[in-house]
PDB file of C-alpha atoms and ligand atoms in Angstrom:
ATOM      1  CA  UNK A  16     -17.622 -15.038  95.045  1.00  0.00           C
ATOM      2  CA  UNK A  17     -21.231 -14.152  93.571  1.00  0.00           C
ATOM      3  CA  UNK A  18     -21.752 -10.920  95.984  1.00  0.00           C
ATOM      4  CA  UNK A  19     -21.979  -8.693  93.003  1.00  0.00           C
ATOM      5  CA  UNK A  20     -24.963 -10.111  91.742  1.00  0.00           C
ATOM      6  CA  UNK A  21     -27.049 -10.883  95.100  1.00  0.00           C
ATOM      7  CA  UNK A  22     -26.225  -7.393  96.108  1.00  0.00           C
ATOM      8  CA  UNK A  23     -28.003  -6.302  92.790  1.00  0.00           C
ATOM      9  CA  UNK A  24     -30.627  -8.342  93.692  1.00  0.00           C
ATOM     10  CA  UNK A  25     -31.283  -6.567  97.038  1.00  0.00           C
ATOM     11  CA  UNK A  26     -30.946  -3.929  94.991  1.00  0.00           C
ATOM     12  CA  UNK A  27     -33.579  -4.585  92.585  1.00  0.00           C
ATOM     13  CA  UNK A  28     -36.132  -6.084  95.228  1.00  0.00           C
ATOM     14  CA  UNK A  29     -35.616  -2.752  97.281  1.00  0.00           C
ATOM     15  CA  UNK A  30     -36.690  -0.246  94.537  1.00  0.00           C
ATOM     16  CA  UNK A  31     -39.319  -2.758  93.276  1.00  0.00           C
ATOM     17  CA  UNK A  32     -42.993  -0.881  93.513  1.00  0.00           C
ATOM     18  CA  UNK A  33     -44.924  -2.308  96.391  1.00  0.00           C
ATOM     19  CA  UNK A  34     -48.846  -2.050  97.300  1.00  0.00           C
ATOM     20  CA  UNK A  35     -49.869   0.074  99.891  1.00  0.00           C
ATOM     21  CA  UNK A  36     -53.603  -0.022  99.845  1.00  0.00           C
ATOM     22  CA  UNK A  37     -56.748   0.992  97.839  1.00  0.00           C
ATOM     23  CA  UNK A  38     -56.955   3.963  95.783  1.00  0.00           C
ATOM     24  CA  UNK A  39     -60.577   4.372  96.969  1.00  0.00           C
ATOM     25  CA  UNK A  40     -59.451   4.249 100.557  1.00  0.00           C
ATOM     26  CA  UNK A  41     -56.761   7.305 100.487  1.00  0.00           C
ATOM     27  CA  UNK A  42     -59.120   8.952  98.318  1.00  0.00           C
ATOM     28  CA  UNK A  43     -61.201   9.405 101.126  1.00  0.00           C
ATOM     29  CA  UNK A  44     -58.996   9.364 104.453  1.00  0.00           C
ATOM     30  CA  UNK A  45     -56.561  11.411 102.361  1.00  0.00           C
ATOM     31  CA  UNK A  46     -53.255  10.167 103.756  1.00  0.00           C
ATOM     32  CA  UNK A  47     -52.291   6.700 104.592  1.00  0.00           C
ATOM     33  CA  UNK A  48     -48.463   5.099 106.323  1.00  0.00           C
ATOM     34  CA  UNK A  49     -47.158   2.014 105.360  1.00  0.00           C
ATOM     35  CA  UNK A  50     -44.060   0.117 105.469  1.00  0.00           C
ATOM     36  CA  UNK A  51     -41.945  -0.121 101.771  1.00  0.00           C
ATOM     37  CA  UNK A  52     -39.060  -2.841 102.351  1.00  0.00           C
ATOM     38  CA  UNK A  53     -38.829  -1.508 105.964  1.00  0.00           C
ATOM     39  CA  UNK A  54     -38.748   1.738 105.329  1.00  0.00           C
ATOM     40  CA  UNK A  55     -41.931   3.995 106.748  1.00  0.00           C
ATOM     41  CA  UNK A  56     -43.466   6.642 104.470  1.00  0.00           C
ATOM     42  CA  UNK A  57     -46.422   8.435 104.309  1.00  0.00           C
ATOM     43  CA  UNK A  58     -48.726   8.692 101.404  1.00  0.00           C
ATOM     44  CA  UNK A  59     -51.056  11.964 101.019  1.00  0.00           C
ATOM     45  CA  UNK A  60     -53.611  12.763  98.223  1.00  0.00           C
ATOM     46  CA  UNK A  61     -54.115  16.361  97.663  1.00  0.00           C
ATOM     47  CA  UNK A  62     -56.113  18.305  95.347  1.00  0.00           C
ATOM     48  CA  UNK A  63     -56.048  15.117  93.028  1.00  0.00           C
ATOM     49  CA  UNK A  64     -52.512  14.089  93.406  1.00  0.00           C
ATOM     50  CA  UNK A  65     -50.593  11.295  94.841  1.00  0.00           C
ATOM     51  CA  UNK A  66     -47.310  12.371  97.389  1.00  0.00           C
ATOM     52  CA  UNK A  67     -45.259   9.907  99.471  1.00  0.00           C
ATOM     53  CA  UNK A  68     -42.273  10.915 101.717  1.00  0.00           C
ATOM     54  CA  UNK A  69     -40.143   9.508 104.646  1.00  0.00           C
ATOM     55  CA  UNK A  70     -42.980   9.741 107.313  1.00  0.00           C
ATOM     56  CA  UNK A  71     -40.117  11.039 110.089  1.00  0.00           C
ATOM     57  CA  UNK A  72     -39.326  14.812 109.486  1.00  0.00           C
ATOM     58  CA  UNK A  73     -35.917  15.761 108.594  1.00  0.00           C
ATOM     59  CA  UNK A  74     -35.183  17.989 111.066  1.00  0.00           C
ATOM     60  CA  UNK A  75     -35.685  16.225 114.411  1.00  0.00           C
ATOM     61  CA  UNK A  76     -37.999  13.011 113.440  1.00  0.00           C
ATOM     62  CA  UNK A  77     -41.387  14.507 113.490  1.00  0.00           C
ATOM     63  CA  UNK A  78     -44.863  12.308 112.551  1.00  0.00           C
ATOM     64  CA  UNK A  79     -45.481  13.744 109.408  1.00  0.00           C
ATOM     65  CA  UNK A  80     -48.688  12.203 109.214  1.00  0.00           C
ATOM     66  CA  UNK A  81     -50.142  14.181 111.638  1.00  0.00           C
ATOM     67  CA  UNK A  82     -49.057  17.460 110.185  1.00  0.00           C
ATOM     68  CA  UNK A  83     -51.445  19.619 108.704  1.00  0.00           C
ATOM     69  CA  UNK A  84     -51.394  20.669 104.706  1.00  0.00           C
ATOM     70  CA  UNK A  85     -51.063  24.505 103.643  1.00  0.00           C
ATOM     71  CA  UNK A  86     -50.037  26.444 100.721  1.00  0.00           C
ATOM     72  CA  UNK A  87     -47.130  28.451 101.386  1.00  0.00           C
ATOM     73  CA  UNK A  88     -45.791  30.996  98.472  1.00  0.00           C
ATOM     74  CA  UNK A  89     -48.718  28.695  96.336  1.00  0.00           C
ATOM     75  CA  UNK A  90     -46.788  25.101  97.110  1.00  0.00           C
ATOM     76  CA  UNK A  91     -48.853  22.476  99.327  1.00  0.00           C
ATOM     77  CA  UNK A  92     -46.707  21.700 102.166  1.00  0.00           C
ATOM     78  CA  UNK A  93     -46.500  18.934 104.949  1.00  0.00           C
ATOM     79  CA  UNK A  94     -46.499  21.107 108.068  1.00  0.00           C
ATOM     80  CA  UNK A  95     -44.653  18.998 110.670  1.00  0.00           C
ATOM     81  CA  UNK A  96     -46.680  18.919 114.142  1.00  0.00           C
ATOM     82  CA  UNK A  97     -43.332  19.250 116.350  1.00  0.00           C
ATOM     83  CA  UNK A  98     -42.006  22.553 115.292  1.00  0.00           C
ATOM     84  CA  UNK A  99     -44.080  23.802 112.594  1.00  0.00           C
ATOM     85  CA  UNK A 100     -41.571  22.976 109.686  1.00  0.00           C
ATOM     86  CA  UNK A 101     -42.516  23.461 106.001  1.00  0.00           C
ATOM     87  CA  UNK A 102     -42.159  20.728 103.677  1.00  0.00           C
ATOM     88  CA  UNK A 103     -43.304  20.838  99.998  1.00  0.00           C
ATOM     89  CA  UNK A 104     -44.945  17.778  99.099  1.00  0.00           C
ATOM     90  CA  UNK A 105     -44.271  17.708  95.723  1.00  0.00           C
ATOM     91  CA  UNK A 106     -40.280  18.148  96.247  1.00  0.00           C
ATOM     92  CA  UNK A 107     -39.585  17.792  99.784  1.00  0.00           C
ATOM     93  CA  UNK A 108     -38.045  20.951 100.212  1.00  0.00           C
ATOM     94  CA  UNK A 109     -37.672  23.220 103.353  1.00  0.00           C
ATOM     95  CA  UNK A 110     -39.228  25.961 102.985  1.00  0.00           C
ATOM     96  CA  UNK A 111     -38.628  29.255 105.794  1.00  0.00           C
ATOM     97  CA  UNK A 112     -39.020  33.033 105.251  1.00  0.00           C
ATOM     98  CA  UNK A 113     -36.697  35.401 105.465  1.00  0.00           C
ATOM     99  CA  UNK A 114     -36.326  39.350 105.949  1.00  0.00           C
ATOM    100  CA  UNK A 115     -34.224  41.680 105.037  1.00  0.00           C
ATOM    101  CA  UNK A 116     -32.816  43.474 108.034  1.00  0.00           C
ATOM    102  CA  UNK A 117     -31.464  46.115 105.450  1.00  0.00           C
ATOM    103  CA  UNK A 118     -34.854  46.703 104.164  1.00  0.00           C
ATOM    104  CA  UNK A 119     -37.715  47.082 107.424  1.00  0.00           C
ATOM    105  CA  UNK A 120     -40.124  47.731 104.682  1.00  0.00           C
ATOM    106  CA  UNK A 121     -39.410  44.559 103.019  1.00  0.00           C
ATOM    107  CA  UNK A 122     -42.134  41.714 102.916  1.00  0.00           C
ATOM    108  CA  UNK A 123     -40.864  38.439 104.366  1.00  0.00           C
ATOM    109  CA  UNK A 124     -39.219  36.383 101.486  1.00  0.00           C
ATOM    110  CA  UNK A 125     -40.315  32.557 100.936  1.00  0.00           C
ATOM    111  CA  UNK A 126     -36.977  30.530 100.695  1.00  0.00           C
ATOM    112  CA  UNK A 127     -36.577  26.863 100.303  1.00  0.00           C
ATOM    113  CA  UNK A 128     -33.342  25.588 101.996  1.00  0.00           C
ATOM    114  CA  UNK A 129     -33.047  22.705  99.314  1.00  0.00           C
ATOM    115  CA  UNK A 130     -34.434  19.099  99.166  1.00  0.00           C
ATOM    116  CA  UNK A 131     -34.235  18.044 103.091  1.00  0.00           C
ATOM    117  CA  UNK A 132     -37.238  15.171 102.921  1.00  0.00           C
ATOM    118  CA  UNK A 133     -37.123  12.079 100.766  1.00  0.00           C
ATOM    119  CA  UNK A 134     -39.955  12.102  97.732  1.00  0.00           C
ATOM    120  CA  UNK A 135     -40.750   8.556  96.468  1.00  0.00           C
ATOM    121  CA  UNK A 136     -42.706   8.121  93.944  1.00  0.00           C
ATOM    122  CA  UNK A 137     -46.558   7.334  94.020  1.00  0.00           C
ATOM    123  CA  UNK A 138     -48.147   4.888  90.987  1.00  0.00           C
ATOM    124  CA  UNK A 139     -52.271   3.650  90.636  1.00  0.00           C
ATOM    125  CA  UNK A 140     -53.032   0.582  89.061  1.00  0.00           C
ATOM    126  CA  UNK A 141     -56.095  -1.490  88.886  1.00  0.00           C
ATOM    127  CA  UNK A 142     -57.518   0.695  91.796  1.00  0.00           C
ATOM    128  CA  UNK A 143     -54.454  -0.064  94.306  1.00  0.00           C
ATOM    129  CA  UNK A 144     -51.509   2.419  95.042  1.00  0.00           C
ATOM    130  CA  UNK A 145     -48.239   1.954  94.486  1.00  0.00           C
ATOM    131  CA  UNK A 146     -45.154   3.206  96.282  1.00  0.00           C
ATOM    132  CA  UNK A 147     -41.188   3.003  94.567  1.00  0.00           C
ATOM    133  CA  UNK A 148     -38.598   3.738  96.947  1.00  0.00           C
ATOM    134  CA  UNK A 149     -36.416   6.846  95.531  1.00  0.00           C
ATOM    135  CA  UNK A 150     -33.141   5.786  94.403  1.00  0.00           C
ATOM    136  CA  UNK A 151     -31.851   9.276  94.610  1.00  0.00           C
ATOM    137  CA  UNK A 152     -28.096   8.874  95.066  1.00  0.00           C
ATOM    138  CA  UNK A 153     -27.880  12.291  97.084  1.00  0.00           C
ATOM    139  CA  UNK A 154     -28.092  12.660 100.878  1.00  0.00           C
ATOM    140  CA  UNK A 155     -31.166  13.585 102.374  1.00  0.00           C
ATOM    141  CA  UNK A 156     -31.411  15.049 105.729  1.00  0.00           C
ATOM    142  CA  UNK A 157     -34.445  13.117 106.309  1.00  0.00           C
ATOM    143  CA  UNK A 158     -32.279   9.192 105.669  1.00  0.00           C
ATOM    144  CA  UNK A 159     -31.096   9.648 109.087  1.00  0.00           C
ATOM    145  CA  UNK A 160     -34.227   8.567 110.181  1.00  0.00           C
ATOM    146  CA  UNK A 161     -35.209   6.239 107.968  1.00  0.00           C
ATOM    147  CA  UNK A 162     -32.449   4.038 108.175  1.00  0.00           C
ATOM    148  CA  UNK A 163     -30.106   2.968 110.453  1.00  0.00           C
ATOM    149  CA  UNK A 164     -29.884   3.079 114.577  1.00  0.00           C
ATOM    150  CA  UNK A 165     -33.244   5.950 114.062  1.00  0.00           C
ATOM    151  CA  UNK A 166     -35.469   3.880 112.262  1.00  0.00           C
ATOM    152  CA  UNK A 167     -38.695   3.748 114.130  1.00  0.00           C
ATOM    153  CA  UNK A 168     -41.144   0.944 112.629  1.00  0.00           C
ATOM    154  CA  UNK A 169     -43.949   1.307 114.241  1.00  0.00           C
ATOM    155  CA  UNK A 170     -46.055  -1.950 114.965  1.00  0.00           C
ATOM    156  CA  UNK A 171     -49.730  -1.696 115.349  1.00  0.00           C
ATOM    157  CA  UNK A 172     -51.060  -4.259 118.000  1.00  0.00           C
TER     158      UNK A 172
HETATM  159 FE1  FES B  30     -40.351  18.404 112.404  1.00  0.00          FE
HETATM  160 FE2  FES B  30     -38.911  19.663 114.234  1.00  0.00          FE
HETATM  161  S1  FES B  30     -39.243  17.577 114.041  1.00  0.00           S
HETATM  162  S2  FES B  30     -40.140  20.493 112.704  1.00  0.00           S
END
């Protein structure tokens, strides 16, 4: 049997960079979606950088792309439009604050709660952009839905 090596093909093919559009075209409308071998992520340029992340938020499947961007403790995050969840774009971290009930006086705390949202990574060439699927063995709160039964692809008509 030759499954070992067409599996490592899929393999290959799946993490293989694929074109999303025109530099000059998220340059100006600042975010972008697209499709990367059928998974949807969202592409933002901020202050002169290049993110992409699973478009559905990790914790209930949230349109990312419709979030607003903010600096929270000084990190740009993703702020999901359903219930106002931090993401980092940069790591894909939650990010919550926290108090110390033993300390009233205490300024709320920045926290991050770990990597929850799937980073891939964002390339330029020849003017066009360039999205890699992350390869990340580690679970990511935001796979569930990316893949599987929760995958939502939308189709534009
Ligand atoms: Fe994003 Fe709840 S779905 S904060």
């Amino acid at each position: 049997r030759d499954l070992n090596g067409s599996d490592q093909d899929a393999e290959v093919k799946e993490y293989s960079p694929v074109c999303v559009g025109r530099e000059a075209d998220i340059k100006k409308m600042e975010r972008m979606t697209a499709v990367v071998h059928e998974r949807e992520v969202v592409i933002f340029y901020h202050k002169g950088e290049y993110h992409a992340m699973d478009i559905r938020c990790y914790h209930s499947g949230g349109p990312l792309h419709l979030g607003e961007i903010e600096d929270f403790d000084g990190r740009p995050c993703i702020v999901c439009p359903w219930h106002k969840y931090k993401i980092t774009l940069a790591t894909g971290e939650g990010l919550y604050q926290s108090i110390n009930p033993k300390d009233p006086s205490a300024k709320p705390k920045w926290c991050s709660k770990g990597i929850k949202q799937r980073i891939h990574t964002v390339t330029v060439k020849n003017g066009n952009i360039y999205v890699t699927l992350s390869n990340e063995p580690f679970k990511c709160d935001s796979d569930f839905y990316a893949t599987g039964d929760f995958k939502v692809i939308q189709t534009s008509s």
